[in-house]
Amino acid sequence: MAKKYLEQFIPFVDAIAETFGKNCEVVLHDFRKPDHSIIKIANGHITGREVGGPATDLILSFLEKRGQRNDSLIGYRTKTKKGAELKSTTVFIKNNKDKIVGALCINIDLTPYLSAKNLLDELCLIPNLGYPEIENQVTEKFETNINNVINGLVGQSIKRIGKPVVHMRKEDKLNIIRDLKERGLFLIKGTAKRVSRELNVSLPTIYKYLEEIQEI
């Protein structure tokens, strides 16, 4: 059923990309398999992704908290691995039961436009006048392999605790599990086993921790 809703968006991928040119990446995701969610992509050279690639960490987090946010993320800033600044939009696709089944994402590489902007700023600069910039706090990592997504999120959560795993108490590990769940990591099949190895606890313990944070 999800396929029916997603297929109608396939023509939009190339249409949008061809309209805005080579600096515009357009991606169609199918969330039935978040670890291989990309089913159509145009100008994938911008983030280095291709069909069969995984959902981003931002998308996983949104899926976990979908009841708390809007159905679209419009015009947020992020960066590629190579440091290119992007202006991105993600529109989530729902079925007739109001369930999110996919997303249409647009990522515009701002590199040539920022270069032009900098040149124009120099030409238009008036002494003693500032131009304050607004920093958007939304970040998103574009990975070509789901293992990189998992490793990145787990590593960040462990780093936040500020101590080696061998010195962590149960509460520390609960905080890590809570953080990873809020960021949507457990939507990926096999993640619990990976996390159990990283935290040096058994798989049943991970499931017990998930139950405990669910009850709070």
CSV table of C-alpha atoms in Angstrom, one decimal:
chain,number,residue,atom,x,y,z
A,1,MET,CA,0.0,0.0,0.0
A,2,ALA,CA,2.9,2.4,0.8
A,3,LYS,CA,4.3,1.7,-2.6
A,4,LYS,CA,1.1,3.1,-4.2
A,5,TYR,CA,1.5,6.4,-2.3
A,6,LEU,CA,5.2,6.7,-3.1
A,7,GLU,CA,5.2,5.8,-6.8
A,8,GLN,CA,3.2,8.9,-7.6
A,9,PHE,CA,6.1,11.1,-6.3
A,10,ILE,CA,8.7,9.4,-8.5
A,11,PRO,CA,8.2,11.8,-11.5
A,12,PHE,CA,8.7,14.8,-9.2
A,13,VAL,CA,12.3,13.8,-8.4
A,14,ASP,CA,13.7,14.3,-11.9
A,15,ALA,CA,11.3,17.2,-12.6
A,16,ILE,CA,12.5,19.2,-9.6
A,17,ALA,CA,16.1,18.3,-10.2
A,18,GLU,CA,16.0,19.3,-13.9
A,19,THR,CA,14.2,22.6,-13.0
A,20,PHE,CA,16.8,23.7,-10.5
A,21,GLY,CA,19.9,22.2,-12.1
A,22,LYS,CA,22.9,20.2,-11.0
A,23,ASN,CA,23.2,21.9,-7.6
A,24,CYS,CA,19.8,20.5,-6.5
A,25,GLU,CA,19.6,17.0,-5.1
A,26,VAL,CA,16.2,15.4,-4.9
A,27,VAL,CA,15.6,12.2,-2.9
A,28,LEU,CA,12.5,9.9,-2.5
A,29,HIS,CA,12.5,7.7,0.7
A,30,ASP,CA,10.5,4.6,1.5
A,31,PHE,CA,10.4,4.1,5.2
A,32,ARG,CA,9.4,0.5,5.2
A,33,LYS,CA,13.1,-0.2,5.2
A,34,PRO,CA,14.9,2.8,6.8
A,35,ASP,CA,18.3,1.2,6.3
A,36,HIS,CA,17.7,1.1,2.5
A,37,SER,CA,15.1,3.8,2.2
A,38,ILE,CA,16.3,5.7,-0.9
A,39,ILE,CA,14.2,4.5,-3.9
A,40,LYS,CA,14.9,7.4,-6.2
A,41,ILE,CA,17.5,10.1,-6.3
A,42,ALA,CA,18.7,12.8,-8.7
A,43,ASN,CA,22.0,14.6,-8.5
A,44,GLY,CA,23.2,12.2,-5.8
A,45,HIS,CA,26.8,13.6,-6.3
A,46,ILE,CA,25.9,16.4,-3.9
A,47,THR,CA,25.8,14.1,-0.9
A,48,GLY,CA,27.4,11.0,-2.4
A,49,ARG,CA,24.3,8.9,-2.0
A,50,GLU,CA,22.5,6.5,-4.4
A,51,VAL,CA,19.5,4.2,-4.6
A,52,GLY,CA,19.5,1.8,-1.6
A,53,GLY,CA,21.1,4.2,0.7
A,54,PRO,CA,19.8,4.7,4.3
A,55,ALA,CA,17.6,7.4,5.9
A,56,THR,CA,19.5,10.2,7.6
A,57,ASP,CA,19.8,10.6,11.4
A,58,LEU,CA,17.4,13.6,11.2
A,59,ILE,CA,14.8,11.5,9.5
A,60,LEU,CA,15.1,8.7,12.0
A,61,SER,CA,14.7,11.2,14.8
A,62,PHE,CA,11.6,12.7,13.2
A,63,LEU,CA,10.0,9.3,12.7
A,64,GLU,CA,10.5,8.5,16.4
A,65,LYS,CA,8.9,11.9,17.4
A,66,ARG,CA,6.5,12.3,14.6
A,67,GLY,CA,3.6,13.2,16.9
A,68,GLN,CA,5.4,16.2,18.3
A,69,ARG,CA,6.4,18.0,15.1
A,70,ASN,CA,5.0,19.3,11.8
A,71,ASP,CA,4.8,17.2,8.7
A,72,SER,CA,7.5,19.1,6.9
A,73,LEU,CA,10.9,20.6,7.6
A,74,ILE,CA,11.3,23.6,5.3
A,75,GLY,CA,14.6,25.4,4.5
A,76,TYR,CA,16.9,24.2,7.2
A,77,ARG,CA,20.7,24.3,6.9
A,78,THR,CA,23.1,21.4,7.0
A,79,LYS,CA,26.4,20.3,5.6
A,80,THR,CA,27.8,17.4,3.5
A,81,LYS,CA,30.8,15.3,4.6
A,82,LYS,CA,33.0,17.6,2.4
A,83,GLY,CA,31.7,20.7,4.1
A,84,ALA,CA,29.4,22.0,1.4
A,85,GLU,CA,26.6,24.0,2.9
A,86,LEU,CA,23.1,22.9,1.9
A,87,LYS,CA,19.6,24.4,2.2
A,88,SER,CA,17.3,21.5,2.7
A,89,THR,CA,13.6,20.7,2.7
A,90,THR,CA,11.9,17.4,3.8
A,91,VAL,CA,8.2,16.8,3.1
A,92,PHE,CA,6.8,13.6,4.7
A,93,ILE,CA,4.4,11.5,2.8
A,94,LYS,CA,1.4,9.9,4.5
A,95,ASN,CA,-1.0,7.1,3.5
A,96,ASN,CA,-4.7,7.2,3.9
A,97,LYS,CA,-4.3,6.2,7.6
A,98,ASP,CA,-2.2,9.3,8.3
A,99,LYS,CA,0.9,7.1,8.7
A,100,ILE,CA,4.2,8.5,7.4
A,101,VAL,CA,5.4,6.1,4.7
A,102,GLY,CA,8.1,8.1,3.0
A,103,ALA,CA,9.6,11.5,2.3
A,104,LEU,CA,10.5,13.8,-0.6
A,105,CYS,CA,13.7,15.6,0.2
A,106,ILE,CA,15.4,18.6,-1.6
A,107,ASN,CA,19.0,19.5,-0.9
A,108,ILE,CA,20.4,22.6,-2.6
A,109,ASP,CA,24.2,23.1,-2.7
A,110,LEU,CA,24.6,26.7,-1.7
A,111,THR,CA,28.4,26.8,-2.6
A,112,PRO,CA,28.1,28.8,-5.8
A,113,TYR,CA,25.4,31.1,-4.4
A,114,LEU,CA,27.3,31.8,-1.3
A,115,SER,CA,30.3,32.8,-3.4
A,116,ALA,CA,28.1,35.2,-5.3
A,117,LYS,CA,26.6,36.5,-2.1
A,118,ASN,CA,30.0,37.1,-0.6
A,119,LEU,CA,31.0,39.1,-3.7
A,120,LEU,CA,27.8,41.1,-3.6
A,121,ASP,CA,28.2,41.7,0.1
A,122,GLU,CA,31.7,43.2,-0.5
A,123,LEU,CA,30.3,45.5,-3.2
A,124,CYS,CA,27.3,46.6,-1.1
A,125,LEU,CA,29.2,46.9,2.2
A,126,ILE,CA,28.5,50.2,4.0
A,127,PRO,CA,31.1,51.1,6.7
A,128,ASN,CA,29.9,50.7,10.4
A,129,LEU,CA,26.8,48.7,9.4
A,130,GLY,CA,26.6,45.0,10.5
A,131,TYR,CA,24.8,42.1,8.9
A,132,PRO,CA,23.8,39.7,11.7
A,133,GLU,CA,23.4,36.1,10.6
A,134,ILE,CA,20.9,33.6,12.0
A,135,GLU,CA,22.3,30.2,12.6
A,136,ASN,CA,19.8,27.3,12.1
A,137,GLN,CA,20.5,24.6,14.7
A,138,VAL,CA,19.1,21.7,12.7
A,139,THR,CA,21.9,19.3,11.6
A,140,GLU,CA,21.7,16.2,9.4
A,141,LYS,CA,24.3,13.7,8.4
A,142,PHE,CA,24.2,12.2,4.9
A,143,GLU,CA,25.7,8.7,5.0
A,144,THR,CA,26.0,6.0,2.2
A,145,ASN,CA,26.0,3.2,4.7
A,146,ILE,CA,23.6,2.6,7.7
A,147,ASN,CA,26.5,1.4,9.8
A,148,ASN,CA,28.0,4.9,9.7
A,149,VAL,CA,24.7,6.3,10.9
A,150,ILE,CA,24.5,3.8,13.8
A,151,ASN,CA,28.2,4.3,14.8
A,152,GLY,CA,27.8,8.1,14.7
A,153,LEU,CA,24.7,8.2,16.9
A,154,VAL,CA,26.0,5.6,19.4
A,155,GLY,CA,29.4,7.4,19.6
A,156,GLN,CA,27.7,10.8,20.2
A,157,SER,CA,25.5,9.4,23.0
A,158,ILE,CA,28.4,7.7,24.8
A,159,LYS,CA,30.5,10.9,24.5
A,160,ARG,CA,27.7,12.9,26.2
A,161,ILE,CA,28.1,10.8,29.3
A,162,GLY,CA,31.7,11.9,29.6
A,163,LYS,CA,33.2,8.7,31.0
A,164,PRO,CA,34.4,5.3,29.6
A,165,VAL,CA,31.8,2.6,29.3
A,166,VAL,CA,33.5,0.4,31.9
A,167,HIS,CA,32.9,3.1,34.5
A,168,MET,CA,29.3,3.8,33.6
A,169,ARG,CA,26.5,3.0,36.0
A,170,LYS,CA,23.1,1.7,35.1
A,171,GLU,CA,21.7,5.3,35.0
A,172,ASP,CA,24.4,6.3,32.6
A,173,LYS,CA,23.5,3.5,30.2
A,174,LEU,CA,19.7,4.2,30.6
A,175,ASN,CA,20.4,7.8,29.5
A,176,ILE,CA,22.3,6.5,26.5
A,177,ILE,CA,19.4,4.2,25.6
A,178,ARG,CA,16.9,7.0,26.1
A,179,ASP,CA,18.9,9.3,23.9
A,180,LEU,CA,19.3,6.7,21.1
A,181,LYS,CA,15.6,5.9,21.2
A,182,GLU,CA,14.6,9.6,21.0
A,183,ARG,CA,16.9,9.9,18.0
A,184,GLY,CA,15.1,7.0,16.2
A,185,LEU,CA,18.0,4.5,16.2
A,186,PHE,CA,16.0,1.5,17.4
A,187,LEU,CA,13.9,1.8,14.2
A,188,ILE,CA,16.8,0.1,12.5
A,189,LYS,CA,16.7,-3.7,12.6
A,190,GLY,CA,19.6,-5.2,14.6
A,191,THR,CA,20.5,-2.0,16.4
A,192,ALA,CA,19.7,-3.4,19.9
A,193,LYS,CA,22.4,-6.1,19.4
A,194,ARG,CA,24.9,-3.5,18.2
A,195,VAL,CA,24.2,-1.2,21.2
A,196,SER,CA,24.5,-4.2,23.6
A,197,ARG,CA,28.0,-4.8,22.4
A,198,GLU,CA,29.0,-1.1,22.7
A,199,LEU,CA,27.6,-0.8,26.3
A,200,ASN,CA,29.0,-4.2,27.3
A,201,VAL,CA,25.6,-5.6,28.4
A,202,SER,CA,23.4,-8.5,27.3
A,203,LEU,CA,20.7,-8.1,24.6
A,204,PRO,CA,17.9,-8.9,27.1
A,205,THR,CA,19.3,-6.0,29.3
A,206,ILE,CA,18.9,-3.6,26.4
A,207,TYR,CA,15.3,-4.6,26.0
A,208,LYS,CA,14.8,-4.2,29.7
A,209,TYR,CA,16.3,-0.7,29.6
A,210,LEU,CA,13.9,0.1,26.7
A,211,GLU,CA,10.9,-1.0,28.8
A,212,GLU,CA,12.1,1.0,31.8
A,213,ILE,CA,12.4,4.3,29.9
A,214,GLN,CA,9.0,3.6,28.2
A,215,GLU,CA,7.4,3.4,31.7
A,216,ILE,CA,8.8,6.7,32.9
